[in-house]
Amino acid sequence: TQQVAIDNNMSRNATGIANVTPAPTNTPNRSPSTSPGTSGNGVDSFFRGQAKLAAEYLNQIRANPAAFSPAQPAWDVQTGVNWHEGIKVRTVHIQARPALTWNDTLARVAEAKAKELVQESIKRGTIYICHIGANGEGINIKMHEAGYTLPETWFQDRSSNNFENLGTQWSRSRPSDIGKQIIHQLINDGGAPDGIMTAGHRNSLLGMDDWYAGMKDIGIAIESFKSSPDAQGSFYIMVVVLGKQAF
């Protein structure tokens, strides 16, 4: 299974951060297409099921991070580590957090963002991951416009992102646990040490500081596409949107 890099930035100061993930060098740069089971304009039942399972799995990790800590943790300078296969970083020291509640509004926001990323990837002929859309909007304004309550100051800058995590995977066949694999990737964060500026996905998903410890809600979506009609596998994009109702 080929691994694909993910964005490694989260923002807590309502500034919004954009990060583009380059495609692997062996990705065919020809006319891409969406994978069977999803049109690129809708999310199929398999992906919706995987999104729910990913949220449930994340809650299991949050409830007892120590139970998922490996005996031999990996680190970012190691080569050949598959960050999608299991938790590879030490989590024994991470404080347990309450379960996040599935939120249909955030799930719809995540689905719209996943479709947007797929369409932009198709347009470019390569996988494209970015917190700020082509229209200059970050996830905060999308949450507000979908009806999720945020303080006005959090979406005045339309590029602001304080709640979004983006992960990817490439596979020759449709994995039966694609959501779980990308949760691993996000928490592993390439083996980076703890910290919002180094392992922002791990920090946010596991609530490792006061800001993210206050998260209550979650919505997840998964989409896929092929880099060309005759490609041997598909790219998978997962969008995780967290939320909190009290500020």
CSV table of C-alpha atoms in Angstrom, one decimal:
chain,number,residue,atom,x,y,z
A,1,THR,CA,0.0,0.0,0.0
A,2,GLN,CA,1.4,3.4,-1.0
A,3,GLN,CA,1.4,6.0,1.6
A,4,VAL,CA,0.4,9.6,1.0
A,5,ALA,CA,1.5,12.6,3.0
A,6,ILE,CA,-1.1,14.7,4.9
A,7,ASP,CA,-1.3,18.2,5.9
A,8,ASN,CA,0.4,18.9,9.2
A,9,ASN,CA,-1.1,22.2,10.3
A,10,MET,CA,-3.8,23.2,12.7
A,11,SER,CA,-4.8,26.7,13.6
A,12,ARG,CA,-6.2,27.9,16.9
A,13,ASN,CA,-5.9,31.6,16.4
A,14,ALA,CA,-8.6,32.0,13.7
A,15,THR,CA,-6.0,32.7,11.0
A,16,GLY,CA,-6.5,29.7,8.8
A,17,ILE,CA,-3.7,27.7,7.4
A,18,ALA,CA,-3.4,26.3,3.9
A,19,ASN,CA,-1.2,23.3,3.1
A,20,VAL,CA,-1.0,21.5,-0.2
A,21,THR,CA,0.0,17.8,-0.3
A,22,PRO,CA,2.0,16.9,-3.5
A,23,ALA,CA,1.2,13.7,-5.3
A,24,PRO,CA,3.6,10.8,-5.2
A,25,THR,CA,6.0,11.0,-8.1
A,26,ASN,CA,4.6,7.8,-9.6
A,27,THR,CA,1.0,9.1,-9.7
A,28,PRO,CA,-0.2,9.2,-13.4
A,29,ASN,CA,-1.0,12.8,-14.2
A,30,ARG,CA,-3.8,12.0,-16.7
A,31,SER,CA,-7.5,12.4,-16.8
A,32,PRO,CA,-8.7,11.2,-13.3
A,33,SER,CA,-12.0,9.8,-12.4
A,34,THR,CA,-14.0,9.0,-9.3
A,35,SER,CA,-13.8,5.5,-7.9
A,36,PRO,CA,-16.7,3.0,-8.2
A,37,GLY,CA,-19.2,3.6,-5.4
A,38,THR,CA,-18.9,7.3,-5.4
A,39,SER,CA,-19.6,9.8,-8.1
A,40,GLY,CA,-17.6,12.6,-6.7
A,41,ASN,CA,-20.9,14.4,-6.3
A,42,GLY,CA,-22.2,12.3,-3.5
A,43,VAL,CA,-21.0,10.1,-0.6
A,44,ASP,CA,-22.1,6.4,-0.8
A,45,SER,CA,-23.3,4.3,2.1
A,46,PHE,CA,-20.0,2.5,2.5
A,47,PHE,CA,-18.1,5.7,3.1
A,48,ARG,CA,-20.8,7.0,5.5
A,49,GLY,CA,-20.5,3.8,7.4
A,50,GLN,CA,-16.7,4.1,7.5
A,51,ALA,CA,-17.0,7.6,8.7
A,52,LYS,CA,-19.2,6.5,11.7
A,53,LEU,CA,-16.8,3.6,12.4
A,54,ALA,CA,-13.9,6.0,12.4
A,55,ALA,CA,-15.6,8.3,14.9
A,56,GLU,CA,-16.4,5.3,17.2
A,57,TYR,CA,-12.8,4.1,16.9
A,58,LEU,CA,-11.4,7.5,17.8
A,59,ASN,CA,-13.6,7.6,20.9
A,60,GLN,CA,-12.2,4.2,21.9
A,61,ILE,CA,-8.7,5.6,21.7
A,62,ARG,CA,-9.8,8.8,23.6
A,63,ALA,CA,-11.3,6.7,26.4
A,64,ASN,CA,-8.0,4.9,27.1
A,65,PRO,CA,-5.1,6.2,25.1
A,66,ALA,CA,-2.6,4.1,27.2
A,67,ALA,CA,-4.2,0.9,26.0
A,68,PHE,CA,-3.2,1.7,22.4
A,69,SER,CA,0.4,2.7,23.2
A,70,PRO,CA,2.9,0.4,21.4
A,71,ALA,CA,5.7,-1.4,23.1
A,72,GLN,CA,8.2,-0.1,20.5
A,73,PRO,CA,7.1,3.3,19.3
A,74,ALA,CA,8.2,4.6,15.9
A,75,TRP,CA,9.5,8.1,15.2
A,76,ASP,CA,9.6,10.5,12.4
A,77,VAL,CA,13.2,9.8,11.2
A,78,GLN,CA,12.4,6.1,10.7
A,79,THR,CA,12.0,5.0,7.1
A,80,GLY,CA,9.6,2.3,5.9
A,81,VAL,CA,7.0,2.9,8.6
A,82,ASN,CA,3.4,2.4,7.6
A,83,TRP,CA,1.6,5.1,9.6
A,84,HIS,CA,-1.8,3.7,8.6
A,85,GLU,CA,-1.3,0.4,10.3
A,86,GLY,CA,-1.9,0.8,14.0
A,87,ILE,CA,-0.8,3.4,16.6
A,88,LYS,CA,2.9,3.7,16.2
A,89,VAL,CA,3.6,6.6,18.7
A,90,ARG,CA,3.6,6.5,22.5
A,91,THR,CA,0.2,7.4,24.0
A,92,VAL,CA,0.6,6.0,27.5
A,93,HIS,CA,1.0,9.5,28.9
A,94,ILE,CA,-2.1,11.0,27.2
A,95,GLN,CA,-5.0,11.8,29.4
A,96,ALA,CA,-8.3,10.1,28.7
A,97,ARG,CA,-11.1,12.3,27.2
A,98,PRO,CA,-14.9,12.0,27.0
A,99,ALA,CA,-16.4,10.6,23.8
A,100,LEU,CA,-17.2,13.0,21.0
A,101,THR,CA,-20.8,13.1,19.9
A,102,TRP,CA,-21.6,12.5,16.3
A,103,ASN,CA,-23.1,15.7,14.8
A,104,ASP,CA,-25.0,15.5,11.5
A,105,THR,CA,-24.4,19.1,10.7
A,106,LEU,CA,-20.6,18.7,11.0
A,107,ALA,CA,-20.9,15.5,9.0
A,108,ARG,CA,-22.6,17.4,6.2
A,109,VAL,CA,-19.9,20.1,6.4
A,110,ALA,CA,-17.2,17.3,6.2
A,111,GLU,CA,-19.0,15.7,3.2
A,112,ALA,CA,-19.1,19.0,1.3
A,113,LYS,CA,-15.4,19.6,2.0
A,114,ALA,CA,-14.5,16.0,0.9
A,115,LYS,CA,-16.3,16.5,-2.4
A,116,GLU,CA,-14.6,19.8,-2.9
A,117,LEU,CA,-11.2,18.3,-2.4
A,118,VAL,CA,-12.0,15.4,-4.8
A,119,GLN,CA,-13.2,17.8,-7.5
A,120,GLU,CA,-10.1,20.0,-7.1
A,121,SER,CA,-8.0,16.9,-7.3
A,122,ILE,CA,-9.7,15.7,-10.4
A,123,LYS,CA,-9.2,19.2,-11.9
A,124,ARG,CA,-5.5,19.1,-11.1
A,125,GLY,CA,-5.0,15.5,-12.1
A,126,THR,CA,-3.3,14.8,-8.7
A,127,ILE,CA,-4.4,14.6,-5.1
A,128,TYR,CA,-4.9,18.0,-3.5
A,129,ILE,CA,-5.3,18.7,0.2
A,130,CYS,CA,-5.8,22.2,1.5
A,131,HIS,CA,-7.5,23.8,4.5
A,132,ILE,CA,-8.6,26.8,2.4
A,133,GLY,CA,-10.8,26.2,-0.6
A,134,ALA,CA,-10.5,27.6,-4.0
A,135,ASN,CA,-13.0,30.3,-3.0
A,136,GLY,CA,-10.8,31.3,0.0
A,137,GLU,CA,-13.0,29.8,2.6
A,138,GLY,CA,-11.8,27.8,5.6
A,139,ILE,CA,-13.9,25.3,7.7
A,140,ASN,CA,-15.2,27.9,10.2
A,141,ILE,CA,-17.4,29.8,7.8
A,142,LYS,CA,-18.6,26.5,6.3
A,143,MET,CA,-19.7,25.4,9.8
A,144,HIS,CA,-21.4,28.7,10.5
A,145,GLU,CA,-23.3,28.7,7.2
A,146,ALA,CA,-24.4,25.1,7.8
A,147,GLY,CA,-26.0,26.2,11.1
A,148,TYR,CA,-23.4,25.2,13.6
A,149,THR,CA,-23.1,27.8,16.3
A,150,LEU,CA,-19.8,29.7,16.4
A,151,PRO,CA,-18.9,33.1,17.8
A,152,GLU,CA,-19.0,35.7,15.0
A,153,THR,CA,-15.3,36.6,15.4
A,154,TRP,CA,-14.4,33.0,14.5
A,155,PHE,CA,-15.7,33.3,10.9
A,156,GLN,CA,-15.2,37.0,10.1
A,157,ASP,CA,-12.0,35.9,8.4
A,158,ARG,CA,-13.5,33.6,5.9
A,159,SER,CA,-10.3,31.6,5.6
A,160,SER,CA,-10.2,30.6,9.3
A,161,ASN,CA,-9.8,27.0,10.3
A,162,ASN,CA,-9.9,25.9,13.9
A,163,PHE,CA,-11.6,22.5,13.7
A,164,GLU,CA,-10.6,20.6,10.6
A,165,ASN,CA,-8.2,17.6,10.2
A,166,LEU,CA,-7.5,16.1,6.8
A,167,GLY,CA,-6.0,12.7,6.1
A,168,THR,CA,-5.4,10.5,3.0
A,169,GLN,CA,-4.6,7.0,1.9
A,170,TRP,CA,-4.0,5.2,-1.4
A,171,SER,CA,-4.9,1.6,-2.0
A,172,ARG,CA,-5.2,-0.8,-4.9
A,173,SER,CA,-8.5,-2.1,-3.5
A,174,ARG,CA,-11.2,-0.5,-1.3
A,175,PRO,CA,-10.1,-1.2,2.3
A,176,SER,CA,-12.7,-2.4,4.6
A,177,ASP,CA,-11.3,-0.3,7.4
A,178,ILE,CA,-10.3,2.9,5.5
A,179,GLY,CA,-11.6,5.2,8.2
A,180,LYS,CA,-9.7,3.4,10.9
A,181,GLN,CA,-6.5,3.5,8.8
A,182,ILE,CA,-6.7,7.3,8.4
A,183,ILE,CA,-7.4,7.7,12.1
A,184,HIS,CA,-4.1,5.9,12.7
A,185,GLN,CA,-2.4,8.2,10.2
A,186,LEU,CA,-3.7,11.4,11.9
A,187,ILE,CA,-2.8,10.3,15.4
A,188,ASN,CA,0.6,9.0,14.4
A,189,ASP,CA,1.3,12.4,12.6
A,190,GLY,CA,4.3,10.9,11.0
A,191,GLY,CA,5.9,10.1,14.3
A,192,ALA,CA,6.3,13.8,15.2
A,193,PRO,CA,6.7,14.7,18.9
A,194,ASP,CA,3.7,15.9,20.8
A,195,GLY,CA,2.6,19.5,20.4
A,196,ILE,CA,0.2,21.7,18.4
A,197,MET,CA,2.9,22.9,16.1
A,198,THR,CA,4.5,19.4,15.6
A,199,ALA,CA,1.6,16.9,15.9
A,200,GLY,CA,-1.5,19.0,15.4
A,201,HIS,CA,-3.7,16.2,14.4
A,202,ARG,CA,-2.8,14.0,17.4
A,203,ASN,CA,-3.2,17.1,19.7
A,204,SER,CA,-6.6,17.9,18.4
A,205,LEU,CA,-8.2,14.5,18.0
A,206,LEU,CA,-7.0,13.3,21.5
A,207,GLY,CA,-7.7,16.6,23.2
A,208,MET,CA,-4.2,17.1,24.4
A,209,ASP,CA,-4.5,20.7,25.4
A,210,ASP,CA,-7.2,22.9,27.1
A,211,TRP,CA,-8.7,24.1,23.8
A,212,TYR,CA,-9.1,20.7,22.1
A,213,ALA,CA,-10.0,19.0,25.4
A,214,GLY,CA,-13.2,21.2,25.2
A,215,MET,CA,-14.3,19.7,21.9
A,216,LYS,CA,-17.7,17.9,22.2
A,217,ASP,CA,-18.9,17.1,18.6
A,218,ILE,CA,-17.5,15.4,15.5
A,219,GLY,CA,-18.4,14.9,11.9
A,220,ILE,CA,-16.4,12.8,9.4
A,221,ALA,CA,-16.6,12.2,5.7
A,222,ILE,CA,-14.6,10.0,3.3
A,223,GLU,CA,-14.4,10.3,-0.5
A,224,SER,CA,-12.2,8.7,-3.2
A,225,PHE,CA,-11.1,9.2,-6.7
A,226,LYS,CA,-8.8,7.6,-9.3
A,227,SER,CA,-5.9,9.6,-10.8
A,228,SER,CA,-6.8,8.2,-14.2
A,229,PRO,CA,-9.4,5.8,-15.7
A,230,ASP,CA,-6.9,3.0,-15.8
A,231,ALA,CA,-5.2,3.6,-12.5
A,232,GLN,CA,-4.4,0.5,-10.4
A,233,GLY,CA,-5.8,2.0,-7.2
A,234,SER,CA,-7.7,5.0,-5.7
A,235,PHE,CA,-6.9,7.9,-3.4
A,236,TYR,CA,-9.0,8.3,-0.3
A,237,ILE,CA,-9.6,11.6,1.4
A,238,MET,CA,-11.0,11.9,4.9
A,239,VAL,CA,-12.2,15.1,6.5
A,240,VAL,CA,-12.7,15.3,10.3
A,241,VAL,CA,-14.5,18.3,11.7
A,242,LEU,CA,-14.6,18.8,15.5
A,243,GLY,CA,-16.8,21.3,17.3
A,244,LYS,CA,-17.7,22.8,20.6
A,245,GLN,CA,-20.8,24.8,21.5
A,246,ALA,CA,-19.4,26.8,24.4
A,247,PHE,CA,-16.6,29.4,24.0
